[in-house]
JSON list of C-alpha atoms in Angstrom, two decimals:
[
{"chain": "A", "resi": 857, "resn": "UNK", "atom": "CA", "xyz": [8.05, 20.68, 26.14]},
{"chain": "A", "resi": 858, "resn": "UNK", "atom": "CA", "xyz": [8.30, 17.49, 24.08]},
{"chain": "A", "resi": 859, "resn": "UNK", "atom": "CA", "xyz": [5.16, 16.16, 22.40]},
{"chain": "A", "resi": 860, "resn": "UNK", "atom": "CA", "xyz": [4.79, 12.45, 21.59]},
{"chain": "A", "resi": 861, "resn": "UNK", "atom": "CA", "xyz": [3.03, 12.01, 18.25]},
{"chain": "A", "resi": 862, "resn": "UNK", "atom": "CA", "xyz": [1.82, 8.85, 16.52]},
{"chain": "A", "resi": 863, "resn": "UNK", "atom": "CA", "xyz": [0.16, 7.84, 13.30]},
{"chain": "A", "resi": 864, "resn": "UNK", "atom": "CA", "xyz": [0.68, 5.71, 10.22]},
{"chain": "A", "resi": 865, "resn": "UNK", "atom": "CA", "xyz": [1.86, 6.05, 6.65]},
{"chain": "A", "resi": 866, "resn": "UNK", "atom": "CA", "xyz": [1.40, 4.09, 3.44]},
{"chain": "A", "resi": 867, "resn": "UNK", "atom": "CA", "xyz": [3.68, 3.86, 0.43]},
{"chain": "A", "resi": 868, "resn": "UNK", "atom": "CA", "xyz": [1.99, 5.74, -2.38]},
{"chain": "A", "resi": 869, "resn": "UNK", "atom": "CA", "xyz": [4.81, 5.13, -4.85]},
{"chain": "A", "resi": 870, "resn": "UNK", "atom": "CA", "xyz": [8.19, 3.35, -5.04]},
{"chain": "A", "resi": 871, "resn": "UNK", "atom": "CA", "xyz": [10.54, 3.80, -8.00]},
{"chain": "A", "resi": 872, "resn": "UNK", "atom": "CA", "xyz": [13.90, 2.02, -7.52]},
{"chain": "A", "resi": 873, "resn": "UNK", "atom": "CA", "xyz": [16.85, 1.83, -9.93]},
{"chain": "A", "resi": 874, "resn": "UNK", "atom": "CA", "xyz": [20.30, 0.21, -9.70]},
{"chain": "A", "resi": 875, "resn": "UNK", "atom": "CA", "xyz": [23.07, 2.70, -8.95]},
{"chain": "A", "resi": 876, "resn": "UNK", "atom": "CA", "xyz": [26.19, 0.52, -8.88]},
{"chain": "A", "resi": 877, "resn": "UNK", "atom": "CA", "xyz": [27.84, -2.62, -7.65]},
{"chain": "A", "resi": 878, "resn": "UNK", "atom": "CA", "xyz": [30.77, -3.09, -5.30]},
{"chain": "A", "resi": 879, "resn": "UNK", "atom": "CA", "xyz": [33.26, -5.83, -6.12]},
{"chain": "A", "resi": 880, "resn": "UNK", "atom": "CA", "xyz": [32.47, -8.64, -3.71]},
{"chain": "A", "resi": 881, "resn": "UNK", "atom": "CA", "xyz": [28.71, -8.44, -4.00]},
{"chain": "A", "resi": 882, "resn": "UNK", "atom": "CA", "xyz": [27.16, -5.33, -2.45]},
{"chain": "A", "resi": 883, "resn": "UNK", "atom": "CA", "xyz": [24.71, -3.58, -4.76]},
{"chain": "A", "resi": 884, "resn": "UNK", "atom": "CA", "xyz": [23.68, 0.07, -4.60]},
{"chain": "A", "resi": 885, "resn": "UNK", "atom": "CA", "xyz": [20.29, 1.42, -5.60]},
{"chain": "A", "resi": 886, "resn": "UNK", "atom": "CA", "xyz": [18.45, 4.71, -5.60]},
{"chain": "A", "resi": 887, "resn": "UNK", "atom": "CA", "xyz": [14.75, 4.91, -4.75]},
{"chain": "A", "resi": 888, "resn": "UNK", "atom": "CA", "xyz": [12.31, 7.78, -5.15]},
{"chain": "A", "resi": 889, "resn": "UNK", "atom": "CA", "xyz": [9.40, 7.18, -2.77]},
{"chain": "A", "resi": 890, "resn": "UNK", "atom": "CA", "xyz": [6.09, 8.92, -2.10]},
{"chain": "A", "resi": 891, "resn": "UNK", "atom": "CA", "xyz": [4.27, 8.37, 1.22]},
{"chain": "A", "resi": 892, "resn": "UNK", "atom": "CA", "xyz": [0.85, 9.34, 2.61]},
{"chain": "A", "resi": 893, "resn": "UNK", "atom": "CA", "xyz": [0.73, 10.19, 6.32]},
{"chain": "A", "resi": 894, "resn": "UNK", "atom": "CA", "xyz": [-2.21, 10.14, 8.73]},
{"chain": "A", "resi": 895, "resn": "UNK", "atom": "CA", "xyz": [-2.42, 10.77, 12.45]},
{"chain": "A", "resi": 896, "resn": "UNK", "atom": "CA", "xyz": [-0.31, 13.51, 14.00]},
{"chain": "A", "resi": 897, "resn": "UNK", "atom": "CA", "xyz": [1.33, 14.10, 10.61]},
{"chain": "A", "resi": 898, "resn": "UNK", "atom": "CA", "xyz": [-1.18, 14.76, 7.82]},
{"chain": "A", "resi": 899, "resn": "UNK", "atom": "CA", "xyz": [0.35, 14.78, 4.35]},
{"chain": "A", "resi": 900, "resn": "UNK", "atom": "CA", "xyz": [-1.20, 13.56, 1.10]},
{"chain": "A", "resi": 901, "resn": "UNK", "atom": "CA", "xyz": [2.14, 12.98, -0.62]},
{"chain": "A", "resi": 902, "resn": "UNK", "atom": "CA", "xyz": [5.74, 13.38, 0.40]},
{"chain": "A", "resi": 903, "resn": "UNK", "atom": "CA", "xyz": [8.99, 13.46, -1.52]},
{"chain": "A", "resi": 904, "resn": "UNK", "atom": "CA", "xyz": [11.55, 10.94, -0.29]},
{"chain": "A", "resi": 905, "resn": "UNK", "atom": "CA", "xyz": [14.94, 9.98, -1.76]},
{"chain": "A", "resi": 906, "resn": "UNK", "atom": "CA", "xyz": [16.82, 6.88, -0.54]},
{"chain": "A", "resi": 907, "resn": "UNK", "atom": "CA", "xyz": [20.23, 5.44, -1.24]},
{"chain": "A", "resi": 908, "resn": "UNK", "atom": "CA", "xyz": [20.11, 1.69, -0.58]},
{"chain": "A", "resi": 909, "resn": "UNK", "atom": "CA", "xyz": [22.99, -0.77, -0.15]},
{"chain": "A", "resi": 910, "resn": "UNK", "atom": "CA", "xyz": [22.02, -4.42, -0.57]},
{"chain": "A", "resi": 911, "resn": "UNK", "atom": "CA", "xyz": [24.58, -6.35, 1.48]},
{"chain": "A", "resi": 912, "resn": "UNK", "atom": "CA", "xyz": [22.90, -9.68, 0.72]},
{"chain": "A", "resi": 913, "resn": "UNK", "atom": "CA", "xyz": [20.11, -10.89, -1.53]},
{"chain": "A", "resi": 914, "resn": "UNK", "atom": "CA", "xyz": [17.34, -9.35, 0.60]},
{"chain": "A", "resi": 915, "resn": "UNK", "atom": "CA", "xyz": [19.28, -7.58, 3.39]},
{"chain": "A", "resi": 916, "resn": "UNK", "atom": "CA", "xyz": [20.83, -4.16, 3.55]},
{"chain": "A", "resi": 917, "resn": "UNK", "atom": "CA", "xyz": [20.91, -0.61, 4.82]},
{"chain": "A", "resi": 918, "resn": "UNK", "atom": "CA", "xyz": [19.56, 2.71, 3.61]},
{"chain": "A", "resi": 919, "resn": "UNK", "atom": "CA", "xyz": [19.71, 6.45, 4.22]},
{"chain": "A", "resi": 920, "resn": "UNK", "atom": "CA", "xyz": [17.59, 9.25, 2.85]},
{"chain": "A", "resi": 921, "resn": "UNK", "atom": "CA", "xyz": [15.69, 12.48, 3.16]},
{"chain": "A", "resi": 922, "resn": "UNK", "atom": "CA", "xyz": [11.94, 13.02, 3.14]},
{"chain": "A", "resi": 923, "resn": "UNK", "atom": "CA", "xyz": [10.21, 16.37, 2.62]},
{"chain": "A", "resi": 924, "resn": "UNK", "atom": "CA", "xyz": [6.80, 16.56, 4.25]},
{"chain": "A", "resi": 925, "resn": "UNK", "atom": "CA", "xyz": [4.34, 19.31, 3.28]},
{"chain": "A", "resi": 926, "resn": "UNK", "atom": "CA", "xyz": [1.15, 19.22, 5.32]},
{"chain": "A", "resi": 927, "resn": "UNK", "atom": "CA", "xyz": [0.39, 19.55, 9.00]},
{"chain": "A", "resi": 928, "resn": "UNK", "atom": "CA", "xyz": [1.69, 18.31, 12.35]},
{"chain": "A", "resi": 929, "resn": "UNK", "atom": "CA", "xyz": [-0.94, 18.23, 15.09]},
{"chain": "A", "resi": 930, "resn": "UNK", "atom": "CA", "xyz": [-2.95, 20.81, 13.15]},
{"chain": "A", "resi": 931, "resn": "UNK", "atom": "CA", "xyz": [-0.05, 23.22, 12.49]},
{"chain": "A", "resi": 932, "resn": "UNK", "atom": "CA", "xyz": [0.48, 23.74, 8.75]},
{"chain": "A", "resi": 933, "resn": "UNK", "atom": "CA", "xyz": [3.93, 23.82, 7.24]},
{"chain": "A", "resi": 934, "resn": "UNK", "atom": "CA", "xyz": [6.73, 21.69, 5.96]},
{"chain": "A", "resi": 935, "resn": "UNK", "atom": "CA", "xyz": [9.84, 19.95, 7.27]},
{"chain": "A", "resi": 936, "resn": "UNK", "atom": "CA", "xyz": [12.55, 17.52, 6.21]},
{"chain": "A", "resi": 937, "resn": "UNK", "atom": "CA", "xyz": [13.38, 14.21, 7.91]},
{"chain": "A", "resi": 938, "resn": "UNK", "atom": "CA", "xyz": [16.75, 12.50, 7.70]},
{"chain": "A", "resi": 939, "resn": "UNK", "atom": "CA", "xyz": [16.30, 8.73, 7.76]},
{"chain": "A", "resi": 940, "resn": "UNK", "atom": "CA", "xyz": [18.57, 5.73, 8.22]},
{"chain": "A", "resi": 941, "resn": "UNK", "atom": "CA", "xyz": [17.79, 2.09, 8.75]},
{"chain": "A", "resi": 942, "resn": "UNK", "atom": "CA", "xyz": [18.18, -1.51, 7.75]},
{"chain": "A", "resi": 943, "resn": "UNK", "atom": "CA", "xyz": [16.12, -4.41, 6.42]},
{"chain": "A", "resi": 944, "resn": "UNK", "atom": "CA", "xyz": [16.45, -8.14, 7.03]},
{"chain": "A", "resi": 945, "resn": "UNK", "atom": "CA", "xyz": [15.78, -11.39, 5.18]},
{"chain": "A", "resi": 946, "resn": "UNK", "atom": "CA", "xyz": [12.19, -11.54, 6.54]},
{"chain": "A", "resi": 947, "resn": "UNK", "atom": "CA", "xyz": [11.39, -8.18, 4.96]},
{"chain": "A", "resi": 948, "resn": "UNK", "atom": "CA", "xyz": [11.33, -6.21, 8.21]},
{"chain": "A", "resi": 949, "resn": "UNK", "atom": "CA", "xyz": [12.48, -2.61, 7.82]},
{"chain": "A", "resi": 950, "resn": "UNK", "atom": "CA", "xyz": [13.66, -0.71, 10.89]},
{"chain": "A", "resi": 951, "resn": "UNK", "atom": "CA", "xyz": [14.18, 3.05, 10.54]},
{"chain": "A", "resi": 952, "resn": "UNK", "atom": "CA", "xyz": [15.10, 5.95, 12.82]},
{"chain": "A", "resi": 953, "resn": "UNK", "atom": "CA", "xyz": [14.68, 9.54, 11.69]},
{"chain": "A", "resi": 954, "resn": "UNK", "atom": "CA", "xyz": [15.08, 13.09, 12.89]},
{"chain": "A", "resi": 955, "resn": "UNK", "atom": "CA", "xyz": [13.90, 16.50, 11.80]},
{"chain": "A", "resi": 956, "resn": "UNK", "atom": "CA", "xyz": [16.71, 18.20, 9.89]},
{"chain": "A", "resi": 957, "resn": "UNK", "atom": "CA", "xyz": [17.74, 21.34, 11.79]},
{"chain": "A", "resi": 958, "resn": "UNK", "atom": "CA", "xyz": [16.84, 24.53, 9.93]},
{"chain": "A", "resi": 959, "resn": "UNK", "atom": "CA", "xyz": [14.65, 22.71, 7.39]},
{"chain": "A", "resi": 960, "resn": "UNK", "atom": "CA", "xyz": [11.15, 23.56, 8.59]},
{"chain": "A", "resi": 961, "resn": "UNK", "atom": "CA", "xyz": [8.75, 26.31, 7.67]},
{"chain": "A", "resi": 962, "resn": "UNK", "atom": "CA", "xyz": [5.29, 27.77, 8.05]},
{"chain": "A", "resi": 963, "resn": "UNK", "atom": "CA", "xyz": [3.72, 27.14, 11.46]},
{"chain": "A", "resi": 964, "resn": "UNK", "atom": "CA", "xyz": [6.38, 24.44, 11.97]},
{"chain": "A", "resi": 965, "resn": "UNK", "atom": "CA", "xyz": [9.39, 26.79, 11.86]},
{"chain": "A", "resi": 966, "resn": "UNK", "atom": "CA", "xyz": [11.89, 25.75, 14.54]},
{"chain": "A", "resi": 967, "resn": "UNK", "atom": "CA", "xyz": [10.66, 22.15, 14.67]},
{"chain": "A", "resi": 968, "resn": "UNK", "atom": "CA", "xyz": [13.06, 19.60, 16.16]},
{"chain": "A", "resi": 969, "resn": "UNK", "atom": "CA", "xyz": [12.50, 15.96, 16.94]},
{"chain": "A", "resi": 970, "resn": "UNK", "atom": "CA", "xyz": [13.18, 12.30, 16.33]},
{"chain": "A", "resi": 971, "resn": "UNK", "atom": "CA", "xyz": [11.15, 9.22, 15.65]},
{"chain": "A", "resi": 972, "resn": "UNK", "atom": "CA", "xyz": [11.05, 5.71, 14.28]},
{"chain": "A", "resi": 973, "resn": "UNK", "atom": "CA", "xyz": [9.06, 3.07, 12.47]},
{"chain": "A", "resi": 974, "resn": "UNK", "atom": "CA", "xyz": [9.22, -0.67, 11.91]},
{"chain": "A", "resi": 975, "resn": "UNK", "atom": "CA", "xyz": [7.60, -2.05, 8.76]},
{"chain": "A", "resi": 976, "resn": "UNK", "atom": "CA", "xyz": [6.90, -5.73, 8.28]},
{"chain": "A", "resi": 977, "resn": "UNK", "atom": "CA", "xyz": [6.43, -7.40, 4.90]},
{"chain": "A", "resi": 978, "resn": "UNK", "atom": "CA", "xyz": [2.80, -7.25, 3.78]},
{"chain": "A", "resi": 979, "resn": "UNK", "atom": "CA", "xyz": [1.71, -4.40, 6.07]},
{"chain": "A", "resi": 980, "resn": "UNK", "atom": "CA", "xyz": [-0.45, -1.84, 4.32]},
{"chain": "A", "resi": 981, "resn": "UNK", "atom": "CA", "xyz": [-0.08, 0.83, 7.01]},
{"chain": "A", "resi": 982, "resn": "UNK", "atom": "CA", "xyz": [3.13, 1.40, 8.94]},
{"chain": "A", "resi": 983, "resn": "UNK", "atom": "CA", "xyz": [2.92, 2.95, 12.41]},
{"chain": "A", "resi": 984, "resn": "UNK", "atom": "CA", "xyz": [5.36, 5.74, 13.28]},
{"chain": "A", "resi": 985, "resn": "UNK", "atom": "CA", "xyz": [6.26, 7.70, 16.38]},
{"chain": "A", "resi": 986, "resn": "UNK", "atom": "CA", "xyz": [7.67, 11.23, 16.54]},
{"chain": "A", "resi": 987, "resn": "UNK", "atom": "CA", "xyz": [8.82, 13.05, 19.69]},
{"chain": "A", "resi": 988, "resn": "UNK", "atom": "CA", "xyz": [9.08, 16.74, 18.82]},
{"chain": "A", "resi": 989, "resn": "UNK", "atom": "CA", "xyz": [9.49, 20.28, 20.12]},
{"chain": "A", "resi": 990, "resn": "UNK", "atom": "CA", "xyz": [8.49, 23.54, 18.49]},
{"chain": "A", "resi": 991, "resn": "UNK", "atom": "CA", "xyz": [11.02, 26.15, 19.56]}
]
């Protein structure tokens, strides 16, 4: 049975460094990010690694992994999300993610699911959704 979960997260830390440049203008960067989750996911600090490709001055795409240690709807454990998304010239970030198969533990062993978020420039809290199963 699939459970629909919601909540919000805030960026607790963002450390970004250039990683290369493609002839013709695209720039690559690496970002190490820490997030705090509330709602269905409760986690004081996560570990997230992104690779970012800036295809324009303020536009681009990204992919990454985020390890979450905490709880999901009261069940304690950890899991890893794979994330991919894009951002536009207005500063809107759109991301889809899924639970990485075989990368969950504790009371969350066997977790599967997918979700999304949209972050707009200036927002302090970003709403997320996660549809999941515990198998």
